[in-house]
Amino acid sequence: MERYDFGEIEAKWQKYWKESQLFKTTEEKDKKKYYLLEMFPYPSGKLHMGHVRNYSIGDVATRYLRMNGYNVLHPMGWDSFGLPAENAAIKHGIHPNVWTWENIAEMRNQLSELGLSYDWDREVATCHPDYYKWMQWIFIQFFEKGLAYKKKNPVNWCPSCQTVLANEQVVDGACERCSTEVGKKDLDQWYLKITDYADRLLTDIDKLEGWPNKVKVMQKNWIGKSIGAEVDFEIEGFDKELKIFTTRPDTLFGVTYMVLAPEHPYVKDLIAGSEYEAPVNEFLNKLQYLTEIERTATNLEKDGVFIGRYAVNPLNGKQVPIYIANYVLMDYGTGAIMAVPAHDQRDFDFAIKYGLDIIPVVDPQNPEIDIHNLKSAFVAEGNLINSDQFNGMDNLTAQKEIIAYLEEKKIGNESINFRLRDWLISRQRYWGTPIPMIYCEECGWVPEKLENLPVLLPTDVVFTGKGESPLTTSKTFMDTTCPKCGKRATRETDTMDTFLDSSWYFLRYTDAKNADEIWDKKKAEYWMPVDQYIGGVEHAILHLLYARFFTKFLYDIGYCPVDEPFTNLLTQGMVLKDGTKMSKSKGNVVSPEEIINKYGADTARLFILFASPPEKELEWSDAGVEGSYRFLNRVYRLVYELSDKLSDAPESWKAESEEDKKLSYAMNATIKKVSEDVGGRFNFNTAISSIMELVNEIYRYKESENLNLGLLKTAIDNLILILSPFTPHICEEMWQYTGHEGTVYLQKWPVYDDTALIRDTVEVVVQINGKVKEKVQVANGLGKEAFELAVMDLEKIKQLLVNKEIIKIIAVPNKLVNIVVK
């Protein structure tokens, strides 16, 4: 027989798909639309197995939907700005643009070798001026709506990479890319006011019914809405009040000290010229190497220093000492807290360490808690004590009463606080979207004129990896004129955080080549929202939150037809080897290229989809790959062996014999199973398993004495059709083999016959005293009494009961009979 030459077959069909533009998508009003998208990759130059898994999941769903009559948008592009390209320029002396586009070409070829059904006419790359022109346009819209601003703030600074790092990019106090110790630096930075959208971003999570619950919880926690009160504390000998936010105003009488974040703007003024200045500054220097994540960790030892000042509790006039401490952050609330050690464990630990008072103000009336001799803090409901006129009130009522009192005395007010902070978007690097802002001594910060976009990245830059942004080395870039007054001015030399580029790319795909506007609103209206988004759970917070923010903003200014971008979200699990994530440093990387060269793309796809449910982690198995390859060879042999025999098979047929009915049942049950698993649940592993069972049944049937050729041909055709989304190349070849014209990709998905799933007989289990003794066939659909009689009347069951006294019979129709004897 002909050998399964995957190399020749896959090259042949990839060429055909490309030349026939089979995957090109246009808006078709008479078809149901479906927008399916996997998160686009960074063009590092090499695909890894996580990519293969992600994109194979999307491709199976796309092919299935198209065969079911949907008009499917399935695009691909490149998240192509970022630090690695610039580091490559410094290390290898190659321009980031050259490095990036070479990698894109290599990865585009690798994706094509996997047989992925992308509409390459819609390809975008965030580093292309045609794309970042519109990124700059969006930034200007933010600025003009008052949502983009510049301010000075301390930031995480990598002295080696010479750039700002997000908290998530600092690992154990070091830069995640170069492992250099990270410090703090005061810089003027651009921010987006995502906090203006905090409430909507939180509330609208309830709309995301098709998202995993764990992702929704992560987003809710990240936004972190708290309802409480803002309270003003006087500072003795200081002309400014200290504002704090608390969710527990009922505990105000239990305040025994105050804590400022080390970055609080009052700190320098409060210690200036005092004996406390030197020890406080020493403490501040020590803290700059801790990230916010480390400072808020529950296992962090609470550490602080007294600054020599006292605040005054506005409710009882008591003096309380002011500390700075490692566990209070400037970015949460007001950067200052009132400490109530009796009712907060962090405060309790700190108070014990520094010998501060602990005053309980809530009595939980719990005999297990000795409020006069506390061993730990307790957070409980109860009645107020040590709280003057509020004594005896339950604490929930007291919260409202105390807030009213604060407002009446004008020393506080009810307030809502969010953990979410404004988005710092400035980066002191070259390879990113230039921020389209110009500084004029006369006019301040002015946006570039829209007709002058894009503000292009200059080529006359020097990459040293040291000092300020490489853009500062370009005179042609920096020197310009003010768009407002025409005088000499200077361009902004920061570039944008690459998270901005990936926050709207899904909208650009709807009209990717439009040079005149960001997209045609009618096309965006046709395609949006994305019906199914697929990507790693590591993007659950930042990317997905930012994409939701951008979508809502663009909706508000009339450019997006929806206010949520992704209807359904699938977060696929990682690919592991030897129990850990694949990485070069661990020496456990398996190259997709290596697998494709040895076994073919169809085998790689089949294994990665069969080995585990998409949302679960997948353990790599060489034996599993080999098994997938053997299965495809087995299918290929089956089709090849039968192709001549089935060439004259009749179109119409009827299942006559018991063997016919078994195959008809298996075929229709498999179509039903695969349809439900792929179309409804993305349970690809169980779908493939059922296809394997069908192959076994066809092999068994072809050895029958009286073959129903019409049935056998239908079974083979349906096998090819339902296998084709998983392994498209081999199925195209087999479809042609079996005498069909055209591509399997454009065929209709098979429909199962309900009547074929009704069996005349069913297999039931017979137990005696709970132990399985037999499996027997009885008529299907019998009532309980008739079912029991039918089983008991079987000769083999009668033989089992010889010389036994029947005590009881438990019958479950169509499933089992348990006979209790003695």
Short mmCIF file of N, CA and C in Angstrom, two decimals, residues 235-309:
data_model
loop_
_atom_site.label_atom_id
_atom_site.label_comp_id
_atom_site.label_asym_id
_atom_site.label_seq_id
_atom_site.Cartn_x
_atom_site.Cartn_y
_atom_site.Cartn_z
N ILE A 235 -1.63 66.72 62.69
CA ILE A 235 -0.26 66.35 63.08
C ILE A 235 0.28 67.50 63.92
N GLU A 236 0.68 67.19 65.12
CA GLU A 236 1.16 68.24 66.03
C GLU A 236 2.38 68.95 65.44
N GLY A 237 2.30 70.28 65.46
CA GLY A 237 3.42 71.09 64.96
C GLY A 237 3.58 71.07 63.46
N PHE A 238 2.54 70.70 62.74
CA PHE A 238 2.59 70.61 61.27
C PHE A 238 1.32 71.23 60.72
N ASP A 239 1.44 71.98 59.61
CA ASP A 239 0.29 72.75 59.13
C ASP A 239 -0.61 71.99 58.16
N LYS A 240 -0.34 70.70 57.94
CA LYS A 240 -1.18 69.91 57.04
C LYS A 240 -1.80 68.75 57.80
N GLU A 241 -3.03 68.41 57.42
CA GLU A 241 -3.70 67.28 58.06
C GLU A 241 -3.33 65.98 57.35
N LEU A 242 -3.36 64.91 58.10
CA LEU A 242 -3.06 63.59 57.56
C LEU A 242 -4.37 62.87 57.26
N LYS A 243 -4.62 62.61 56.00
CA LYS A 243 -5.87 61.96 55.59
C LYS A 243 -5.65 60.46 55.48
N ILE A 244 -6.55 59.68 56.10
CA ILE A 244 -6.45 58.23 55.99
C ILE A 244 -7.78 57.69 55.44
N PHE A 245 -7.70 56.47 54.87
CA PHE A 245 -8.91 55.76 54.46
C PHE A 245 -9.02 54.49 55.29
N THR A 246 -10.23 54.21 55.79
CA THR A 246 -10.44 52.98 56.57
C THR A 246 -11.76 52.34 56.19
N THR A 247 -11.75 51.03 56.14
CA THR A 247 -13.01 50.30 55.93
C THR A 247 -13.70 50.01 57.27
N ARG A 248 -13.02 50.34 58.37
CA ARG A 248 -13.57 50.06 59.70
C ARG A 248 -13.61 51.34 60.56
N PRO A 249 -14.46 52.31 60.17
CA PRO A 249 -14.56 53.52 61.01
C PRO A 249 -15.05 53.21 62.42
N ASP A 250 -15.69 52.05 62.61
CA ASP A 250 -16.16 51.67 63.95
C ASP A 250 -15.01 51.41 64.91
N THR A 251 -13.77 51.28 64.38
CA THR A 251 -12.62 51.00 65.26
C THR A 251 -11.75 52.23 65.51
N LEU A 252 -12.23 53.40 65.17
CA LEU A 252 -11.41 54.61 65.29
C LEU A 252 -10.90 54.84 66.72
N PHE A 253 -11.70 54.48 67.71
CA PHE A 253 -11.27 54.69 69.09
C PHE A 253 -10.15 53.73 69.51
N GLY A 254 -9.89 52.71 68.67
CA GLY A 254 -8.83 51.75 68.98
C GLY A 254 -7.51 52.08 68.33
N VAL A 255 -7.40 53.25 67.68
CA VAL A 255 -6.15 53.65 67.03
C VAL A 255 -5.09 53.93 68.09
N THR A 256 -3.93 53.27 67.99
CA THR A 256 -2.85 53.52 68.95
C THR A 256 -1.56 54.02 68.27
N TYR A 257 -1.53 53.99 66.93
CA TYR A 257 -0.41 54.62 66.22
C TYR A 257 -0.84 54.81 64.77
N MET A 258 -0.10 55.62 64.05
CA MET A 258 -0.34 55.87 62.63
C MET A 258 0.87 55.36 61.84
N VAL A 259 0.63 54.99 60.60
CA VAL A 259 1.73 54.56 59.73
C VAL A 259 1.64 55.28 58.39
N LEU A 260 2.74 55.85 57.98
CA LEU A 260 2.84 56.43 56.64
C LEU A 260 3.60 55.48 55.74
N ALA A 261 3.20 55.44 54.47
CA ALA A 261 4.02 54.73 53.49
C ALA A 261 5.36 55.44 53.40
N PRO A 262 6.47 54.74 53.22
CA PRO A 262 7.78 55.38 53.11
C PRO A 262 7.83 56.45 52.02
N GLU A 263 6.98 56.27 50.99
CA GLU A 263 6.99 57.22 49.86
C GLU A 263 6.05 58.41 50.09
N HIS A 264 5.38 58.47 51.25
CA HIS A 264 4.40 59.54 51.50
C HIS A 264 5.09 60.91 51.41
N PRO A 265 4.47 61.86 50.71
CA PRO A 265 5.12 63.17 50.51
C PRO A 265 5.38 63.95 51.80
N TYR A 266 4.70 63.62 52.90
CA TYR A 266 4.93 64.34 54.16
C TYR A 266 6.23 63.92 54.86
N VAL A 267 6.73 62.71 54.54
CA VAL A 267 7.81 62.14 55.35
C VAL A 267 9.02 63.06 55.40
N LYS A 268 9.50 63.53 54.26
CA LYS A 268 10.70 64.36 54.22
C LYS A 268 10.55 65.62 55.06
N ASP A 269 9.36 66.27 54.96
CA ASP A 269 9.13 67.50 55.72
C ASP A 269 9.05 67.22 57.22
N LEU A 270 8.45 66.08 57.59
CA LEU A 270 8.25 65.79 59.00
C LEU A 270 9.55 65.45 59.73
N ILE A 271 10.55 64.95 59.01
CA ILE A 271 11.81 64.55 59.67
C ILE A 271 12.92 65.57 59.47
N ALA A 272 12.70 66.57 58.60
CA ALA A 272 13.77 67.51 58.23
C ALA A 272 14.38 68.17 59.46
N GLY A 273 15.70 68.06 59.58
CA GLY A 273 16.43 68.73 60.65
C GLY A 273 16.29 68.11 62.02
N SER A 274 15.60 66.98 62.13
CA SER A 274 15.39 66.36 63.44
C SER A 274 16.39 65.23 63.66
N GLU A 275 16.43 64.74 64.89
CA GLU A 275 17.31 63.62 65.22
C GLU A 275 16.87 62.33 64.54
N TYR A 276 15.65 62.35 64.00
CA TYR A 276 15.10 61.13 63.37
C TYR A 276 15.42 61.07 61.87
N GLU A 277 15.97 62.15 61.32
CA GLU A 277 16.19 62.22 59.87
C GLU A 277 17.11 61.11 59.38
N ALA A 278 18.24 60.92 60.05
CA ALA A 278 19.21 59.91 59.59
C ALA A 278 18.67 58.49 59.67
N PRO A 279 18.09 58.05 60.83
CA PRO A 279 17.57 56.67 60.86
C PRO A 279 16.41 56.43 59.89
N VAL A 280 15.58 57.46 59.69
CA VAL A 280 14.46 57.30 58.75
C VAL A 280 15.00 57.15 57.33
N ASN A 281 15.98 57.98 56.95
CA ASN A 281 16.54 57.88 55.60
C ASN A 281 17.24 56.54 55.39
N GLU A 282 17.89 56.05 56.42
CA GLU A 282 18.52 54.73 56.32
C GLU A 282 17.47 53.65 56.07
N PHE A 283 16.33 53.76 56.75
CA PHE A 283 15.23 52.80 56.56
C PHE A 283 14.66 52.92 55.15
N LEU A 284 14.53 54.17 54.66
CA LEU A 284 14.00 54.38 53.31
C LEU A 284 14.92 53.75 52.27
N ASN A 285 16.20 53.89 52.42
CA ASN A 285 17.15 53.30 51.47
C ASN A 285 17.04 51.78 51.44
N LYS A 286 16.84 51.20 52.61
CA LYS A 286 16.72 49.74 52.69
C LYS A 286 15.46 49.25 51.96
N LEU A 287 14.38 50.02 52.04
CA LEU A 287 13.10 49.59 51.47
C LEU A 287 13.03 49.68 49.96
N GLN A 288 13.89 50.48 49.37
CA GLN A 288 13.75 50.71 47.92
C GLN A 288 13.98 49.45 47.10
N TYR A 289 14.57 48.41 47.73
CA TYR A 289 14.84 47.18 46.99
C TYR A 289 13.73 46.14 47.16
N LEU A 290 12.67 46.51 47.88
CA LEU A 290 11.53 45.61 48.03
C LEU A 290 10.43 46.03 47.06
N THR A 291 9.85 45.07 46.34
CA THR A 291 8.73 45.38 45.46
C THR A 291 7.45 45.49 46.28
N GLU A 292 6.41 46.05 45.65
CA GLU A 292 5.12 46.16 46.32
C GLU A 292 4.56 44.78 46.65
N ILE A 293 4.80 43.83 45.75
CA ILE A 293 4.30 42.47 45.99
C ILE A 293 4.95 41.88 47.24
N GLU A 294 6.26 42.08 47.37
CA GLU A 294 6.96 41.57 48.55
C GLU A 294 6.50 42.30 49.82
N ARG A 295 6.24 43.60 49.71
CA ARG A 295 5.85 44.38 50.89
C ARG A 295 4.46 44.05 51.38
N THR A 296 3.62 43.51 50.51
CA THR A 296 2.26 43.16 50.93
C THR A 296 2.10 41.67 51.21
N ALA A 297 3.18 40.91 51.11
CA ALA A 297 3.11 39.47 51.38
C ALA A 297 2.75 39.23 52.85
N THR A 298 1.91 38.24 53.09
CA THR A 298 1.44 37.98 54.46
C THR A 298 2.57 37.51 55.37
N ASN A 299 3.61 36.88 54.78
CA ASN A 299 4.69 36.35 55.60
C ASN A 299 5.83 37.35 55.80
N LEU A 300 5.67 38.57 55.30
CA LEU A 300 6.70 39.59 55.48
C LEU A 300 6.77 40.02 56.94
N GLU A 301 7.99 40.07 57.50
CA GLU A 301 8.13 40.59 58.87
C GLU A 301 7.87 42.09 58.85
N LYS A 302 6.97 42.53 59.72
CA LYS A 302 6.60 43.94 59.76
C LYS A 302 7.74 44.73 60.38
N ASP A 303 8.20 45.73 59.65
CA ASP A 303 9.36 46.50 60.07
C ASP A 303 9.05 47.98 59.90
N GLY A 304 9.51 48.82 60.83
CA GLY A 304 9.24 50.24 60.73
C GLY A 304 10.16 51.07 61.60
N VAL A 305 9.93 52.39 61.58
CA VAL A 305 10.73 53.31 62.38
C VAL A 305 9.88 54.52 62.77
N PHE A 306 10.01 54.96 64.01
CA PHE A 306 9.30 56.13 64.52
C PHE A 306 9.92 57.39 63.91
N ILE A 307 9.08 58.34 63.48
CA ILE A 307 9.61 59.54 62.82
C ILE A 307 9.65 60.75 63.75
N GLY A 308 9.31 60.54 65.05
CA GLY A 308 9.41 61.63 66.01
C GLY A 308 8.23 62.58 66.02
N ARG A 309 7.13 62.18 65.41
CA ARG A 309 5.94 63.04 65.34
C ARG A 309 4.72 62.30 65.87
#
